[in-house]
PDB file of C-alpha atoms and ligand atoms in Angstrom:
ATOM      1  CA  UNK A   1       0.000   0.000   0.000  1.00  0.00           C
ATOM      2  CA  UNK A   2       1.280   3.450  -0.871  1.00  0.00           C
ATOM      3  CA  UNK A   3       0.410   6.366   1.406  1.00  0.00           C
ATOM      4  CA  UNK A   4       0.725   9.888  -0.012  1.00  0.00           C
ATOM      5  CA  UNK A   5       0.379  12.872   2.322  1.00  0.00           C
ATOM      6  CA  UNK A   6      -0.357  16.200   0.663  1.00  0.00           C
ATOM      7  CA  UNK A   7      -0.937  19.738   1.973  1.00  0.00           C
ATOM      8  CA  UNK A   8      -4.707  19.948   1.394  1.00  0.00           C
ATOM      9  CA  UNK A   9      -7.876  18.758  -0.296  1.00  0.00           C
ATOM     10  CA  UNK A  10      -7.125  20.444  -3.628  1.00  0.00           C
ATOM     11  CA  UNK A  11      -3.765  18.686  -3.927  1.00  0.00           C
ATOM     12  CA  UNK A  12      -5.489  15.390  -3.043  1.00  0.00           C
ATOM     13  CA  UNK A  13      -8.022  16.059  -5.804  1.00  0.00           C
ATOM     14  CA  UNK A  14      -5.349  16.860  -8.382  1.00  0.00           C
ATOM     15  CA  UNK A  15      -3.368  13.699  -7.672  1.00  0.00           C
ATOM     16  CA  UNK A  16      -6.483  11.526  -7.812  1.00  0.00           C
ATOM     17  CA  UNK A  17      -7.451  13.221 -11.083  1.00  0.00           C
ATOM     18  CA  UNK A  18      -3.999  12.324 -12.457  1.00  0.00           C
ATOM     19  CA  UNK A  19      -4.696   8.641 -11.772  1.00  0.00           C
ATOM     20  CA  UNK A  20      -8.130   8.807 -13.420  1.00  0.00           C
ATOM     21  CA  UNK A  21      -6.715  10.748 -16.375  1.00  0.00           C
ATOM     22  CA  UNK A  22      -3.985   8.127 -16.880  1.00  0.00           C
ATOM     23  CA  UNK A  23      -6.672   5.434 -17.179  1.00  0.00           C
ATOM     24  CA  UNK A  24      -8.793   7.565 -19.527  1.00  0.00           C
ATOM     25  CA  UNK A  25      -5.828   8.261 -21.774  1.00  0.00           C
ATOM     26  CA  UNK A  26      -4.345   4.757 -21.880  1.00  0.00           C
ATOM     27  CA  UNK A  27      -7.253   2.285 -21.806  1.00  0.00           C
ATOM     28  CA  UNK A  28      -9.291   1.678 -24.917  1.00  0.00           C
ATOM     29  CA  UNK A  29     -12.453   1.101 -22.855  1.00  0.00           C
ATOM     30  CA  UNK A  30     -11.714   2.703 -19.468  1.00  0.00           C
ATOM     31  CA  UNK A  31     -13.838   1.579 -16.546  1.00  0.00           C
ATOM     32  CA  UNK A  32     -14.092   4.013 -13.633  1.00  0.00           C
ATOM     33  CA  UNK A  33     -15.302   3.154 -10.138  1.00  0.00           C
ATOM     34  CA  UNK A  34     -16.904   6.243  -8.617  1.00  0.00           C
ATOM     35  CA  UNK A  35     -17.585   7.115  -4.994  1.00  0.00           C
ATOM     36  CA  UNK A  36     -19.976   9.790  -3.778  1.00  0.00           C
ATOM     37  CA  UNK A  37     -19.836  11.854  -0.565  1.00  0.00           C
ATOM     38  CA  UNK A  38     -17.486  14.778   0.091  1.00  0.00           C
ATOM     39  CA  UNK A  39     -14.115  13.086  -0.303  1.00  0.00           C
ATOM     40  CA  UNK A  40     -13.965  12.924  -4.133  1.00  0.00           C
ATOM     41  CA  UNK A  41     -15.514  16.362  -4.764  1.00  0.00           C
ATOM     42  CA  UNK A  42     -12.170  18.086  -5.431  1.00  0.00           C
ATOM     43  CA  UNK A  43     -11.256  15.224  -7.791  1.00  0.00           C
ATOM     44  CA  UNK A  44     -14.492  15.633  -9.736  1.00  0.00           C
ATOM     45  CA  UNK A  45     -14.007  19.412  -9.898  1.00  0.00           C
ATOM     46  CA  UNK A  46     -10.510  18.876 -11.291  1.00  0.00           C
ATOM     47  CA  UNK A  47     -11.723  16.285 -13.824  1.00  0.00           C
ATOM     48  CA  UNK A  48     -14.450  18.681 -14.984  1.00  0.00           C
ATOM     49  CA  UNK A  49     -11.830  21.393 -15.396  1.00  0.00           C
ATOM     50  CA  UNK A  50      -9.522  19.109 -17.409  1.00  0.00           C
ATOM     51  CA  UNK A  51     -12.475  18.101 -19.590  1.00  0.00           C
ATOM     52  CA  UNK A  52     -13.351  21.755 -20.210  1.00  0.00           C
ATOM     53  CA  UNK A  53      -9.888  23.196 -20.581  1.00  0.00           C
ATOM     54  CA  UNK A  54      -7.621  20.350 -21.650  1.00  0.00           C
ATOM     55  CA  UNK A  55      -9.826  18.128 -23.783  1.00  0.00           C
ATOM     56  CA  UNK A  56      -9.866  15.205 -21.365  1.00  0.00           C
ATOM     57  CA  UNK A  57     -12.484  12.859 -22.809  1.00  0.00           C
ATOM     58  CA  UNK A  58     -14.718  10.321 -21.088  1.00  0.00           C
ATOM     59  CA  UNK A  59     -16.362   9.327 -24.380  1.00  0.00           C
ATOM     60  CA  UNK A  60     -15.210   5.702 -24.253  1.00  0.00           C
ATOM     61  CA  UNK A  61     -15.538   5.276 -20.501  1.00  0.00           C
ATOM     62  CA  UNK A  62     -17.991   3.272 -18.425  1.00  0.00           C
ATOM     63  CA  UNK A  63     -18.615   4.098 -14.772  1.00  0.00           C
ATOM     64  CA  UNK A  64     -19.893   2.092 -11.829  1.00  0.00           C
ATOM     65  CA  UNK A  65     -20.981   3.661  -8.559  1.00  0.00           C
ATOM     66  CA  UNK A  66     -20.008   2.054  -5.300  1.00  0.00           C
ATOM     67  CA  UNK A  67     -23.389   2.255  -3.660  1.00  0.00           C
ATOM     68  CA  UNK A  68     -26.932   3.620  -3.630  1.00  0.00           C
ATOM     69  CA  UNK A  69     -29.540   4.373  -0.998  1.00  0.00           C
ATOM     70  CA  UNK A  70     -32.641   2.204  -0.801  1.00  0.00           C
ATOM     71  CA  UNK A  71     -36.015   3.911  -0.623  1.00  0.00           C
ATOM     72  CA  UNK A  72     -35.285   7.453  -1.754  1.00  0.00           C
ATOM     73  CA  UNK A  73     -38.042   8.577  -4.126  1.00  0.00           C
ATOM     74  CA  UNK A  74     -37.347   9.147  -7.829  1.00  0.00           C
ATOM     75  CA  UNK A  75     -35.981  12.627  -8.342  1.00  0.00           C
ATOM     76  CA  UNK A  76     -34.520  12.890  -4.809  1.00  0.00           C
ATOM     77  CA  UNK A  77     -31.299  14.909  -5.157  1.00  0.00           C
ATOM     78  CA  UNK A  78     -29.445  12.648  -2.712  1.00  0.00           C
ATOM     79  CA  UNK A  79     -29.885   9.492  -4.743  1.00  0.00           C
ATOM     80  CA  UNK A  80     -26.251   8.729  -5.500  1.00  0.00           C
ATOM     81  CA  UNK A  81     -27.001   8.399  -9.190  1.00  0.00           C
ATOM     82  CA  UNK A  82     -28.306  11.995  -9.097  1.00  0.00           C
ATOM     83  CA  UNK A  83     -25.319  13.168  -7.064  1.00  0.00           C
ATOM     84  CA  UNK A  84     -22.764  11.703  -9.474  1.00  0.00           C
ATOM     85  CA  UNK A  85     -24.632  13.180 -12.435  1.00  0.00           C
ATOM     86  CA  UNK A  86     -24.537  16.595 -10.794  1.00  0.00           C
ATOM     87  CA  UNK A  87     -20.875  16.368  -9.803  1.00  0.00           C
ATOM     88  CA  UNK A  88     -19.361  14.659 -12.806  1.00  0.00           C
ATOM     89  CA  UNK A  89     -21.083  12.448 -15.317  1.00  0.00           C
ATOM     90  CA  UNK A  90     -23.567  14.906 -16.838  1.00  0.00           C
ATOM     91  CA  UNK A  91     -20.851  17.564 -16.996  1.00  0.00           C
ATOM     92  CA  UNK A  92     -18.370  15.609 -19.104  1.00  0.00           C
ATOM     93  CA  UNK A  93     -18.786  13.587 -22.308  1.00  0.00           C
ATOM     94  CA  UNK A  94     -19.637  10.339 -20.501  1.00  0.00           C
ATOM     95  CA  UNK A  95     -22.710   8.780 -22.029  1.00  0.00           C
ATOM     96  CA  UNK A  96     -25.588   8.396 -19.588  1.00  0.00           C
ATOM     97  CA  UNK A  97     -26.212   4.783 -20.658  1.00  0.00           C
ATOM     98  CA  UNK A  98     -22.726   3.850 -19.471  1.00  0.00           C
ATOM     99  CA  UNK A  99     -23.152   5.169 -15.930  1.00  0.00           C
ATOM    100  CA  UNK A 100     -24.290   2.352 -13.662  1.00  0.00           C
ATOM    101  CA  UNK A 101     -25.439   2.274 -10.060  1.00  0.00           C
ATOM    102  CA  UNK A 102     -26.947  -0.436  -7.875  1.00  0.00           C
ATOM    103  CA  UNK A 103     -30.733  -0.383  -8.260  1.00  0.00           C
ATOM    104  CA  UNK A 104     -32.046   0.984  -4.982  1.00  0.00           C
ATOM    105  CA  UNK A 105     -35.628   0.587  -6.238  1.00  0.00           C
ATOM    106  CA  UNK A 106     -35.341  -3.102  -7.101  1.00  0.00           C
ATOM    107  CA  UNK A 107     -38.209  -5.372  -6.072  1.00  0.00           C
ATOM    108  CA  UNK A 108     -35.852  -8.359  -6.213  1.00  0.00           C
ATOM    109  CA  UNK A 109     -32.803  -7.087  -4.362  1.00  0.00           C
ATOM    110  CA  UNK A 110     -30.596 -10.205  -4.632  1.00  0.00           C
ATOM    111  CA  UNK A 111     -31.240 -10.378  -8.392  1.00  0.00           C
ATOM    112  CA  UNK A 112     -30.428  -6.681  -8.813  1.00  0.00           C
ATOM    113  CA  UNK A 113     -27.188  -7.119  -6.859  1.00  0.00           C
ATOM    114  CA  UNK A 114     -26.192 -10.159  -8.918  1.00  0.00           C
ATOM    115  CA  UNK A 115     -26.955  -8.203 -12.107  1.00  0.00           C
ATOM    116  CA  UNK A 116     -24.717  -5.384 -10.901  1.00  0.00           C
ATOM    117  CA  UNK A 117     -21.830  -7.779 -10.297  1.00  0.00           C
ATOM    118  CA  UNK A 118     -22.391  -9.257 -13.764  1.00  0.00           C
ATOM    119  CA  UNK A 119     -22.397  -5.801 -15.376  1.00  0.00           C
ATOM    120  CA  UNK A 120     -19.051  -4.924 -13.786  1.00  0.00           C
ATOM    121  CA  UNK A 121     -17.578  -8.223 -14.987  1.00  0.00           C
ATOM    122  CA  UNK A 122     -19.020  -7.751 -18.499  1.00  0.00           C
ATOM    123  CA  UNK A 123     -17.362  -4.329 -18.713  1.00  0.00           C
ATOM    124  CA  UNK A 124     -14.029  -6.014 -17.999  1.00  0.00           C
ATOM    125  CA  UNK A 125     -13.713  -4.982 -14.342  1.00  0.00           C
ATOM    126  CA  UNK A 126     -12.903  -1.604 -12.832  1.00  0.00           C
ATOM    127  CA  UNK A 127      -9.585   0.024 -13.804  1.00  0.00           C
ATOM    128  CA  UNK A 128      -9.462   2.617 -11.035  1.00  0.00           C
ATOM    129  CA  UNK A 129     -11.790   2.701  -8.042  1.00  0.00           C
ATOM    130  CA  UNK A 130     -12.174   5.953  -6.115  1.00  0.00           C
ATOM    131  CA  UNK A 131     -13.002   5.385  -2.450  1.00  0.00           C
ATOM    132  CA  UNK A 132     -13.742   7.437   0.634  1.00  0.00           C
ATOM    133  CA  UNK A 133     -13.624   6.104   4.181  1.00  0.00           C
ATOM    134  CA  UNK A 134     -16.317   6.393   6.820  1.00  0.00           C
ATOM    135  CA  UNK A 135     -15.427   7.787  10.225  1.00  0.00           C
ATOM    136  CA  UNK A 136     -16.260   4.255  11.446  1.00  0.00           C
ATOM    137  CA  UNK A 137     -13.889   2.712   8.892  1.00  0.00           C
ATOM    138  CA  UNK A 138     -16.520   1.710   6.356  1.00  0.00           C
ATOM    139  CA  UNK A 139     -15.560   1.182   2.728  1.00  0.00           C
ATOM    140  CA  UNK A 140     -18.336   1.630   0.204  1.00  0.00           C
ATOM    141  CA  UNK A 141     -21.180   1.119   2.662  1.00  0.00           C
ATOM    142  CA  UNK A 142     -19.610  -2.003   4.117  1.00  0.00           C
ATOM    143  CA  UNK A 143     -20.014  -1.184   7.762  1.00  0.00           C
ATOM    144  CA  UNK A 144     -17.805  -2.670  10.518  1.00  0.00           C
ATOM    145  CA  UNK A 145     -18.321  -6.418  10.685  1.00  0.00           C
ATOM    146  CA  UNK A 146     -18.882  -6.777   6.935  1.00  0.00           C
ATOM    147  CA  UNK A 147     -17.343  -9.858   5.390  1.00  0.00           C
ATOM    148  CA  UNK A 148     -14.039  -9.128   3.713  1.00  0.00           C
ATOM    149  CA  UNK A 149     -15.198 -11.458   0.914  1.00  0.00           C
ATOM    150  CA  UNK A 150     -18.627  -9.817   0.451  1.00  0.00           C
ATOM    151  CA  UNK A 151     -20.200  -9.012  -2.889  1.00  0.00           C
ATOM    152  CA  UNK A 152     -22.873  -6.424  -3.832  1.00  0.00           C
ATOM    153  CA  UNK A 153     -25.802  -6.702  -1.416  1.00  0.00           C
ATOM    154  CA  UNK A 154     -28.106  -4.791   0.899  1.00  0.00           C
ATOM    155  CA  UNK A 155     -26.643  -3.376   4.107  1.00  0.00           C
ATOM    156  CA  UNK A 156     -27.967  -1.435   7.083  1.00  0.00           C
ATOM    157  CA  UNK A 157     -26.168   1.829   7.857  1.00  0.00           C
ATOM    158  CA  UNK A 158     -24.845   2.332  11.373  1.00  0.00           C
ATOM    159  CA  UNK A 159     -26.269   5.167  13.479  1.00  0.00           C
ATOM    160  CA  UNK A 160     -22.879   6.877  13.168  1.00  0.00           C
ATOM    161  CA  UNK A 161     -22.925   6.806   9.358  1.00  0.00           C
ATOM    162  CA  UNK A 162     -26.506   8.074   9.296  1.00  0.00           C
ATOM    163  CA  UNK A 163     -25.490  10.917  11.617  1.00  0.00           C
ATOM    164  CA  UNK A 164     -22.413  11.675   9.456  1.00  0.00           C
ATOM    165  CA  UNK A 165     -24.552  11.786   6.316  1.00  0.00           C
ATOM    166  CA  UNK A 166     -27.370  13.819   7.861  1.00  0.00           C
ATOM    167  CA  UNK A 167     -25.611  16.948   6.566  1.00  0.00           C
ATOM    168  CA  UNK A 168     -26.789  16.048   3.062  1.00  0.00           C
ATOM    169  CA  UNK A 169     -30.455  15.745   4.136  1.00  0.00           C
ATOM    170  CA  UNK A 170     -33.094  17.977   5.698  1.00  0.00           C
ATOM    171  CA  UNK A 171     -32.599  16.152   9.009  1.00  0.00           C
ATOM    172  CA  UNK A 172     -31.102  12.989  10.524  1.00  0.00           C
ATOM    173  CA  UNK A 173     -34.380  11.061  10.242  1.00  0.00           C
ATOM    174  CA  UNK A 174     -34.377  11.576   6.478  1.00  0.00           C
ATOM    175  CA  UNK A 175     -31.241   9.462   5.981  1.00  0.00           C
ATOM    176  CA  UNK A 176     -32.258   6.012   4.727  1.00  0.00           C
ATOM    177  CA  UNK A 177     -31.417   3.008   6.893  1.00  0.00           C
ATOM    178  CA  UNK A 178     -30.634   0.725   3.977  1.00  0.00           C
ATOM    179  CA  UNK A 179     -28.286   0.834   1.011  1.00  0.00           C
ATOM    180  CA  UNK A 180     -27.062  -1.419  -1.747  1.00  0.00           C
ATOM    181  CA  UNK A 181     -23.285  -1.493  -1.819  1.00  0.00           C
ATOM    182  CA  UNK A 182     -20.534  -3.236  -3.683  1.00  0.00           C
ATOM    183  CA  UNK A 183     -19.019  -5.771  -1.317  1.00  0.00           C
ATOM    184  CA  UNK A 184     -15.451  -5.674  -0.115  1.00  0.00           C
ATOM    185  CA  UNK A 185     -14.669  -8.601  -2.402  1.00  0.00           C
ATOM    186  CA  UNK A 186     -16.163  -6.623  -5.300  1.00  0.00           C
ATOM    187  CA  UNK A 187     -14.062  -3.566  -4.465  1.00  0.00           C
ATOM    188  CA  UNK A 188     -10.897  -5.659  -4.149  1.00  0.00           C
ATOM    189  CA  UNK A 189     -11.392  -6.906  -7.733  1.00  0.00           C
ATOM    190  CA  UNK A 190     -10.691  -3.408  -9.114  1.00  0.00           C
ATOM    191  CA  UNK A 191      -7.208  -3.077 -10.594  1.00  0.00           C
ATOM    192  CA  UNK A 192      -6.264   0.082  -8.682  1.00  0.00           C
ATOM    193  CA  UNK A 193      -7.818   1.303  -5.433  1.00  0.00           C
ATOM    194  CA  UNK A 194      -7.492   4.979  -4.636  1.00  0.00           C
ATOM    195  CA  UNK A 195      -8.717   5.925  -1.171  1.00  0.00           C
ATOM    196  CA  UNK A 196      -9.075   9.655  -0.528  1.00  0.00           C
ATOM    197  CA  UNK A 197      -9.441  11.171   2.920  1.00  0.00           C
ATOM    198  CA  UNK A 198      -9.246  14.733   4.169  1.00  0.00           C
ATOM    199  CA  UNK A 199      -9.848  16.348   7.532  1.00  0.00           C
ATOM    200  CA  UNK A 200      -9.143  15.388  11.109  1.00  0.00           C
ATOM    201  CA  UNK A 201     -12.453  13.550  11.436  1.00  0.00           C
ATOM    202  CA  UNK A 202     -10.976  10.767   9.296  1.00  0.00           C
ATOM    203  CA  UNK A 203      -7.639  10.480  11.138  1.00  0.00           C
ATOM    204  CA  UNK A 204      -8.588   7.607  13.461  1.00  0.00           C
ATOM    205  CA  UNK A 205     -10.268   5.578  10.725  1.00  0.00           C
ATOM    206  CA  UNK A 206      -7.305   6.117   8.379  1.00  0.00           C
ATOM    207  CA  UNK A 207      -4.827   5.021  11.044  1.00  0.00           C
ATOM    208  CA  UNK A 208      -6.856   1.879  11.744  1.00  0.00           C
ATOM    209  CA  UNK A 209      -7.177   1.072   8.035  1.00  0.00           C
ATOM    210  CA  UNK A 210      -3.529   1.657   7.137  1.00  0.00           C
ATOM    211  CA  UNK A 211      -1.642   0.619  10.267  1.00  0.00           C
ATOM    212  CA  UNK A 212      -4.118  -1.433  12.262  1.00  0.00           C
ATOM    213  CA  UNK A 213      -4.788  -5.140  11.860  1.00  0.00           C
ATOM    214  CA  UNK A 214      -6.607  -6.498   8.834  1.00  0.00           C
ATOM    215  CA  UNK A 215     -10.044  -6.941  10.333  1.00  0.00           C
ATOM    216  CA  UNK A 216     -13.727  -6.809   9.458  1.00  0.00           C
ATOM    217  CA  UNK A 217     -13.994  -4.410  12.419  1.00  0.00           C
ATOM    218  CA  UNK A 218     -12.358  -1.849  10.096  1.00  0.00           C
ATOM    219  CA  UNK A 219     -13.555  -2.700   6.577  1.00  0.00           C
ATOM    220  CA  UNK A 220     -11.155  -0.223   4.940  1.00  0.00           C
ATOM    221  CA  UNK A 221      -8.252  -2.293   6.312  1.00  0.00           C
ATOM    222  CA  UNK A 222      -9.088  -4.644   3.415  1.00  0.00           C
ATOM    223  CA  UNK A 223      -6.934  -2.339   1.303  1.00  0.00           C
ATOM    224  CA  UNK A 224      -3.992  -4.117   2.946  1.00  0.00           C
ATOM    225  CA  UNK A 225      -4.907  -7.176   0.850  1.00  0.00           C
ATOM    226  CA  UNK A 226      -4.762  -5.342  -2.480  1.00  0.00           C
ATOM    227  CA  UNK A 227      -1.615  -5.384  -4.637  1.00  0.00           C
ATOM    228  CA  UNK A 228      -2.208  -1.817  -5.898  1.00  0.00           C
ATOM    229  CA  UNK A 229      -3.798   0.415  -3.291  1.00  0.00           C
ATOM    230  CA  UNK A 230      -2.989   4.104  -2.903  1.00  0.00           C
ATOM    231  CA  UNK A 231      -4.146   6.159   0.076  1.00  0.00           C
ATOM    232  CA  UNK A 232      -4.079   9.907  -0.600  1.00  0.00           C
ATOM    233  CA  UNK A 233      -4.462  12.098   2.490  1.00  0.00           C
ATOM    234  CA  UNK A 234      -4.208  15.669   3.581  1.00  0.00           C
ATOM    235  CA  UNK A 235      -2.131  16.484   6.653  1.00  0.00           C
ATOM    236  CA  UNK A 236      -5.144  16.404   8.987  1.00  0.00           C
ATOM    237  CA  UNK A 237      -6.317  12.960   7.898  1.00  0.00           C
ATOM    238  CA  UNK A 238      -2.745  11.653   8.267  1.00  0.00           C
ATOM    239  CA  UNK A 239      -2.436  12.860  11.869  1.00  0.00           C
ATOM    240  CA  UNK A 240      -2.843   9.431  13.470  1.00  0.00           C
ATOM    241  CA  UNK A 241      -0.243   7.634  11.335  1.00  0.00           C
ATOM    242  CA  UNK A 242       2.798   6.387  13.261  1.00  0.00           C
ATOM    243  CA  UNK A 243       4.833   5.866  10.080  1.00  0.00           C
ATOM    244  CA  UNK A 244       3.998   9.195   8.392  1.00  0.00           C
ATOM    245  CA  UNK A 245       7.693  10.126   8.127  1.00  0.00           C
ATOM    246  CA  UNK A 246       8.452   6.906   6.275  1.00  0.00           C
ATOM    247  CA  UNK A 247       5.548   7.385   3.834  1.00  0.00           C
ATOM    248  CA  UNK A 248       6.791  10.898   3.053  1.00  0.00           C
ATOM    249  CA  UNK A 249      10.322   9.588   2.457  1.00  0.00           C
ATOM    250  CA  UNK A 250       9.071   6.845   0.125  1.00  0.00           C
ATOM    251  CA  UNK A 251       6.874   9.183  -1.914  1.00  0.00           C
ATOM    252  CA  UNK A 252       9.554  11.916  -2.006  1.00  0.00           C
ATOM    253  CA  UNK A 253      12.127   9.476  -3.416  1.00  0.00           C
ATOM    254  CA  UNK A 254       9.831   7.726  -5.857  1.00  0.00           C
ATOM    255  CA  UNK A 255      11.113   7.386  -9.418  1.00  0.00           C
ATOM    256  CA  UNK A 256       8.993   9.408 -11.838  1.00  0.00           C
ATOM    257  CA  UNK A 257       8.407   6.412 -14.153  1.00  0.00           C
ATOM    258  CA  UNK A 258       6.480   4.600 -11.424  1.00  0.00           C
ATOM    259  CA  UNK A 259       3.399   6.856 -11.474  1.00  0.00           C
ATOM    260  CA  UNK A 260       0.741   6.193  -8.868  1.00  0.00           C
TER     261      UNK A 260
HETATM  262  C1  F6R B 301     -19.876   6.858  -0.856  1.00  0.00           C
HETATM  263  C2  F6R B 301     -19.291   5.797  -0.032  1.00  0.00           C
HETATM  264  C3  F6R B 301     -18.869   6.059   1.356  1.00  0.00           C
HETATM  265  C4  F6R B 301     -18.155   7.395   1.543  1.00  0.00           C
HETATM  266  C5  F6R B 301     -17.785   7.584   3.004  1.00  0.00           C
HETATM  267  C6  F6R B 301     -17.069   8.899   3.232  1.00  0.00           C
HETATM  268  O1  F6R B 301     -20.163   6.393  -2.161  1.00  0.00           O
HETATM  269  O2  F6R B 301     -19.171   4.696  -0.490  1.00  0.00           O
HETATM  270  O3  F6R B 301     -18.004   5.035   1.776  1.00  0.00           O
HETATM  271  O4  F6R B 301     -17.005   7.412   0.737  1.00  0.00           O
HETATM  272  O5  F6R B 301     -18.933   7.528   3.780  1.00  0.00           O
HETATM  273  O6  F6R B 301     -17.969   9.934   2.984  1.00  0.00           O
HETATM  274  P1  F6R B 301     -17.471  11.424   2.873  1.00  0.00           P
HETATM  275  O7  F6R B 301     -16.538  11.453   1.701  1.00  0.00           O
HETATM  276  O8  F6R B 301     -18.703  12.217   2.611  1.00  0.00           O
HETATM  277  O9  F6R B 301     -16.789  11.748   4.140  1.00  0.00           O
END
């Protein structure tokens, strides 16, 4: 696992955008794994800018969202499919029919989850997966205790996650209890995992994920199993890391040819 510590959220966004741009420019049929929430917002802003000003094209790309709420009415602005459209996909040349999200309206939830797994596989798997981390260590919406081998399925949000996400809703009671989320096994199948975290509120979860034991108690620690995982942090999110000095030394001395 590579840990990169940068001065602030904008620098985190630019570096993550570099990794996405590399995939867009080198893969014939790039497949992007997209997260929602606050963590990737600077990345999406930077990708929009590169699309506008530098001709970065998403025309051949396919995108898969990590997760979706269950039970939000059609047209609700916090449906993750609506959020990603607003932040990225409708603002670049990524065709709407190639943006996929778990079906939070499905009558047959297991069938919808299996279909989502099949769609990711049919697209050839995810090239680069953007990830945030919950303050409780969740990855996607795999809450603590989730199987490290799990696939896309329904999960119940913890009270802490619902409280964290209440800022996006009119009030805490509006946050759905249930979500469909890619499993940890699904996420680990992506070829490159890019976890972004900013702010002190993430410091404990980041320390547990990066330097704690591999454990379902901290689902994001599953990144330790992946052969190509990059954790990009601002100074505040890196505050709890015992080996921060070493990570800085490694990144500072990295040969340019290696990329992220
Ligand atoms: C969102 C997702 C979640 C968030 C996490 C952090 O698609 O899967 O794991 O990444 O809850 O959320 P923010 O970035 O809002 O702090």
